[in-house]
Amino acid sequence: LASQGFDINLYNRSRERLGNLPNDPTISLEGAITGGGKINLVTTNIGEAVKDTDVILVATTALGHGDIARSVAPYLQNGQVLILNPSRTFGSLEVANEIYTQRPNLDVTICEANTLLYATRVPEPGKARVFGVKEEVTIAAIRPDQTRYALDKINEAFPQMKAAENILETSLGNIGAVFHPSIFLANYDRITRGDKFEFYREGVTDEAAALMKNVDSERQAIAQELGTSIPTLEEWLTSRYGLKGNNLQDLLHNNPVYAGIFAPTEVQHRYLLEDVPTGLVPLALVGEALGVQTPTMNYLIDKSEEATGQPLR
C-alpha cells in the first residue's frame, strides 16, 4: 500500500515483532511483488495508529481479534471502516460485540474478508515475501447495505476485493478451516518427525484430500440449510488463483503460489490452534443447531485436541 502512495500507519501489539521498523519505517517486498514502501508511522500505540484514518485493516490470527477489538474500541471514529483479513468464521461478530459493548452509539462499518489477499510470509521485520496474489477476495459488512461503502473506500488499493452477499457467505467460506487441519493431521507423523515438505502441494495426500472433501460436503450442507451458497474447494482454487486441473489434488499440487510454503515443524501451530477453534468448531456448532451432521469436522476437532493436548472447543 505504501509503495502505491497510500498514507499508511502500521501497528503491532509486540514491539519485538517490529524490529527496526520504528527507526527505519520501510518494508521491502520480494517474490510476486517487488519493491518497497515507506510507512508513515510504525507504533505499538493503537490509538495513534487509527487516528483520522479511513480504513483499518486487521491482519492477524483470529485468536487476536478479541484483543484488538477491545484495544481499538476507545479510539475508533464514526465513518471508519474496519476489515478483518480474514475473519475466519464469524470473527466480525466477535469484534462487533467487543466494540459495541464499549461504545454502543459508535457508527463504524465492520467487515470480514473471506481470505487474505496475499499468500505471504515475513522472514524478518521489514521484509515480506509474497508467494502470490489472489485474483478475487470477497468481503461483506455485518450490515450488508454497508458493504458497498467499504468497497468504495478500499477498491482503489485492492480492486480484487468483491462484494459477498453477507457474512454467511464469507464465514462459511472459511477455507483455512478446511485446508489446514485436514492437511496437518493427515501428515501428523511427518510433521512430528520434522520432515521438510511443501504443505499445500506435497502434503495433499489421498487421505488429506478425502478429509478436505468430506469437510467441504458438510460445509456445503450447512450453507444450503442457511439459504446461502459458497464455492466448492475446486471452485475456490479456480476463481482465486486462476488454476486449471481435473481434481482437488491436481489444483493444489500444481498451484505455483504454494511452492516454497513448507509445513510446520511443531504441533503447537496456528493450523490447529487457530483454525480449529475459530473455524471447525463454530461451523460444527452451527451444523448442530441446524440438525446438519458434521462427523468429519468433529473427528478433526477431536484429533486436534488430542494432538495439541489443549481444549479447542
Short mmCIF file of C-alpha atoms in Angstrom, two decimals, residues 44-240:
data_model
loop_
_atom_site.label_atom_id
_atom_site.label_comp_id
_atom_site.label_asym_id
_atom_site.label_seq_id
_atom_site.Cartn_x
_atom_site.Cartn_y
_atom_site.Cartn_z
CA THR A 44 2.68 -0.08 19.36
CA ASN A 45 0.14 2.61 20.29
CA ILE A 46 -3.13 1.56 18.68
CA GLY A 47 -4.76 4.94 19.30
CA GLU A 48 -2.05 6.71 17.30
CA ALA A 49 -2.28 4.13 14.55
CA VAL A 50 -6.00 4.52 13.84
CA LYS A 51 -6.43 8.25 14.48
CA ASP A 52 -8.05 10.03 11.49
CA THR A 53 -7.67 7.00 9.20
CA ASP A 54 -10.27 5.91 6.67
CA VAL A 55 -9.70 2.15 6.71
CA ILE A 56 -8.36 -0.15 9.40
CA LEU A 57 -7.07 -3.49 8.12
CA VAL A 58 -6.72 -6.15 10.80
CA ALA A 59 -4.29 -8.80 9.56
CA THR A 60 -3.66 -11.10 12.48
CA THR A 61 -4.59 -14.57 13.55
CA ALA A 62 -8.25 -14.82 14.52
CA LEU A 63 -7.28 -15.58 18.13
CA GLY A 64 -6.16 -11.95 18.35
CA HIS A 65 -9.40 -10.40 17.10
CA GLY A 66 -10.99 -10.01 20.52
CA ASP A 67 -7.92 -8.34 22.00
CA ILE A 68 -7.56 -6.00 19.02
CA ALA A 69 -11.24 -5.04 19.22
CA ARG A 70 -11.10 -4.29 22.94
CA SER A 71 -7.94 -2.22 22.49
CA VAL A 72 -9.09 -0.20 19.49
CA ALA A 73 -12.68 0.48 20.57
CA PRO A 74 -11.94 3.66 22.60
CA TYR A 75 -10.16 5.26 19.63
CA LEU A 76 -12.50 4.50 16.72
CA GLN A 77 -14.22 7.37 14.93
CA ASN A 78 -17.57 7.50 13.17
CA GLY A 79 -17.34 6.66 9.48
CA GLN A 80 -14.26 4.43 9.71
CA VAL A 81 -14.17 1.03 8.00
CA LEU A 82 -12.65 -1.94 9.82
CA ILE A 83 -11.90 -5.06 7.77
CA LEU A 84 -10.78 -8.40 9.20
CA ASN A 85 -8.28 -10.01 6.83
CA PRO A 86 -9.55 -12.69 7.16
CA SER A 87 -12.23 -13.13 9.81
CA ARG A 88 -12.20 -16.94 9.78
CA THR A 89 -15.71 -17.92 10.90
CA PHE A 90 -17.92 -15.10 12.26
CA GLY A 91 -14.94 -13.11 13.50
CA SER A 92 -16.78 -9.91 12.65
CA LEU A 93 -19.47 -10.77 15.20
CA GLU A 94 -16.88 -11.20 17.95
CA VAL A 95 -15.27 -7.87 17.03
CA ALA A 96 -18.60 -6.06 16.83
CA ASN A 97 -19.62 -7.42 20.23
CA GLU A 98 -16.40 -6.16 21.83
CA ILE A 99 -16.61 -2.73 20.18
CA TYR A 100 -20.29 -2.02 20.72
CA THR A 101 -20.19 -3.25 24.31
CA GLN A 102 -17.86 -0.34 24.99
CA ARG A 103 -19.40 2.16 22.57
CA PRO A 104 -22.97 1.26 21.59
CA ASN A 105 -23.55 4.50 19.66
CA LEU A 106 -20.43 4.29 17.50
CA ASP A 107 -21.02 4.37 13.73
CA VAL A 108 -18.32 2.23 12.09
CA THR A 109 -18.54 -0.30 9.26
CA ILE A 110 -17.22 -3.70 10.38
CA CYS A 111 -16.41 -6.11 7.56
CA GLU A 112 -14.89 -9.51 7.11
CA ALA A 113 -12.87 -10.84 4.20
CA ASN A 114 -13.21 -14.46 3.19
CA THR A 115 -9.45 -14.91 2.94
CA LEU A 116 -6.20 -12.96 2.93
CA LEU A 117 -5.40 -11.35 -0.41
CA TYR A 118 -1.78 -12.44 -0.30
CA ALA A 119 -0.04 -15.76 0.18
CA THR A 120 2.87 -14.36 2.15
CA ARG A 121 5.38 -14.88 4.92
CA VAL A 122 7.55 -12.46 6.92
CA PRO A 123 11.11 -13.82 7.11
CA GLU A 124 12.20 -10.86 9.26
CA PRO A 125 10.83 -7.47 10.34
CA GLY A 126 10.76 -5.06 7.42
CA LYS A 127 10.74 -7.77 4.76
CA ALA A 128 7.83 -9.65 3.22
CA ARG A 129 7.95 -12.49 0.73
CA VAL A 130 4.79 -12.60 -1.38
CA PHE A 131 4.25 -16.00 -2.95
CA GLY A 132 1.17 -14.90 -4.86
CA VAL A 133 -1.81 -12.57 -5.03
CA LYS A 134 -5.34 -13.93 -5.30
CA GLU A 135 -7.41 -12.78 -8.24
CA GLU A 136 -10.50 -12.31 -6.08
CA VAL A 137 -11.34 -11.90 -2.39
CA THR A 138 -14.92 -11.45 -1.21
CA ILE A 139 -15.84 -9.19 1.69
CA ALA A 140 -19.07 -8.40 3.48
CA ALA A 141 -20.13 -5.92 6.14
CA ILE A 142 -22.15 -7.16 9.09
CA ARG A 143 -24.88 -4.93 7.71
CA PRO A 144 -24.98 -5.92 4.01
CA ASP A 145 -26.13 -2.44 2.98
CA GLN A 146 -22.74 -1.12 4.17
CA THR A 147 -20.60 -3.44 2.03
CA ARG A 148 -20.59 -1.07 -0.93
CA TYR A 149 -19.47 1.80 1.32
CA ALA A 150 -16.48 -0.28 2.43
CA LEU A 151 -15.59 -1.33 -1.12
CA ASP A 152 -15.69 2.27 -2.28
CA LYS A 153 -13.08 3.03 0.36
CA ILE A 154 -10.78 0.13 -0.45
CA ASN A 155 -11.13 -0.76 -4.14
CA GLU A 156 -8.63 1.83 -5.36
CA ALA A 157 -6.00 -0.04 -3.37
CA PHE A 158 -7.46 -3.54 -3.72
CA PRO A 159 -9.51 -3.92 -6.92
CA GLN A 160 -9.54 -7.69 -6.28
CA MET A 161 -11.99 -7.24 -3.41
CA LYS A 162 -15.57 -8.01 -4.41
CA ALA A 163 -18.86 -7.89 -2.54
CA ALA A 164 -20.21 -11.02 -0.91
CA GLU A 165 -23.92 -11.28 -0.27
CA ASN A 166 -23.45 -11.30 3.50
CA ILE A 167 -21.21 -12.64 6.28
CA LEU A 168 -22.78 -16.09 6.00
CA GLU A 169 -21.05 -16.37 2.64
CA THR A 170 -17.67 -15.13 3.88
CA SER A 171 -17.69 -17.03 7.19
CA LEU A 172 -18.93 -20.36 5.85
CA GLY A 173 -16.40 -19.90 3.07
CA ASN A 174 -13.54 -20.03 5.60
CA ILE A 175 -11.10 -22.05 3.53
CA GLY A 176 -8.45 -22.30 6.25
CA ALA A 177 -10.79 -24.39 8.38
CA VAL A 178 -10.99 -26.91 5.55
CA PHE A 179 -7.39 -26.96 4.35
CA HIS A 180 -5.21 -26.54 7.42
CA PRO A 181 -6.41 -29.13 9.99
CA SER A 182 -7.03 -31.75 7.30
CA ILE A 183 -3.58 -31.50 5.72
CA PHE A 184 -1.86 -31.11 9.08
CA LEU A 185 -3.43 -34.16 10.71
CA ALA A 186 -3.03 -36.31 7.59
CA ASN A 187 0.70 -35.53 7.80
CA TYR A 188 0.99 -35.63 11.58
CA ASP A 189 3.80 -38.21 11.64
CA ARG A 190 5.85 -36.29 9.06
CA ILE A 191 5.41 -33.04 11.00
CA THR A 192 6.37 -34.52 14.36
CA ARG A 193 9.46 -36.09 12.74
CA GLY A 194 10.44 -32.66 11.45
CA ASP A 195 10.28 -33.65 7.77
CA LYS A 196 10.60 -30.78 5.32
CA PHE A 197 7.86 -30.78 2.69
CA GLU A 198 5.64 -28.28 0.89
CA PHE A 199 2.49 -28.14 2.97
CA TYR A 200 -0.14 -27.43 0.30
CA ARG A 201 1.46 -29.38 -2.53
CA GLU A 202 3.32 -32.40 -1.17
CA GLY A 203 1.09 -32.58 1.92
CA VAL A 204 -2.10 -33.18 -0.03
CA THR A 205 -2.09 -36.96 0.12
CA ASP A 206 -5.10 -39.11 -0.72
CA GLU A 207 -6.04 -39.08 2.98
CA ALA A 208 -5.77 -35.28 3.23
CA ALA A 209 -7.83 -34.79 0.06
CA ALA A 210 -10.53 -37.15 1.35
CA LEU A 211 -10.74 -35.28 4.66
CA MET A 212 -11.00 -31.94 2.88
CA LYS A 213 -13.70 -33.20 0.53
CA ASN A 214 -15.73 -34.54 3.47
CA VAL A 215 -15.41 -31.29 5.42
CA ASP A 216 -16.41 -29.39 2.30
CA SER A 217 -19.53 -31.54 1.88
CA GLU A 218 -20.55 -30.81 5.48
CA ARG A 219 -19.84 -27.10 4.99
CA GLN A 220 -21.94 -27.04 1.82
CA ALA A 221 -24.84 -28.72 3.66
CA ILE A 222 -24.72 -26.03 6.36
CA ALA A 223 -24.68 -23.28 3.74
CA GLN A 224 -27.64 -24.82 1.94
CA GLU A 225 -29.59 -25.04 5.20
CA LEU A 226 -28.90 -21.34 5.82
CA GLY A 227 -30.00 -20.36 2.33
CA THR A 228 -26.62 -19.21 1.07
CA SER A 229 -24.09 -20.59 -1.38
CA ILE A 230 -20.33 -20.93 -1.15
CA PRO A 231 -17.82 -22.18 -3.72
CA THR A 232 -16.58 -25.74 -3.52
CA LEU A 233 -12.88 -26.20 -2.85
CA GLU A 234 -12.23 -26.67 -6.56
CA GLU A 235 -14.26 -23.58 -7.46
CA TRP A 236 -12.45 -21.54 -4.80
CA LEU A 237 -9.00 -22.51 -6.08
CA THR A 238 -10.02 -21.85 -9.68
CA SER A 239 -11.53 -18.41 -9.01
CA ARG A 240 -8.89 -17.18 -6.55
#
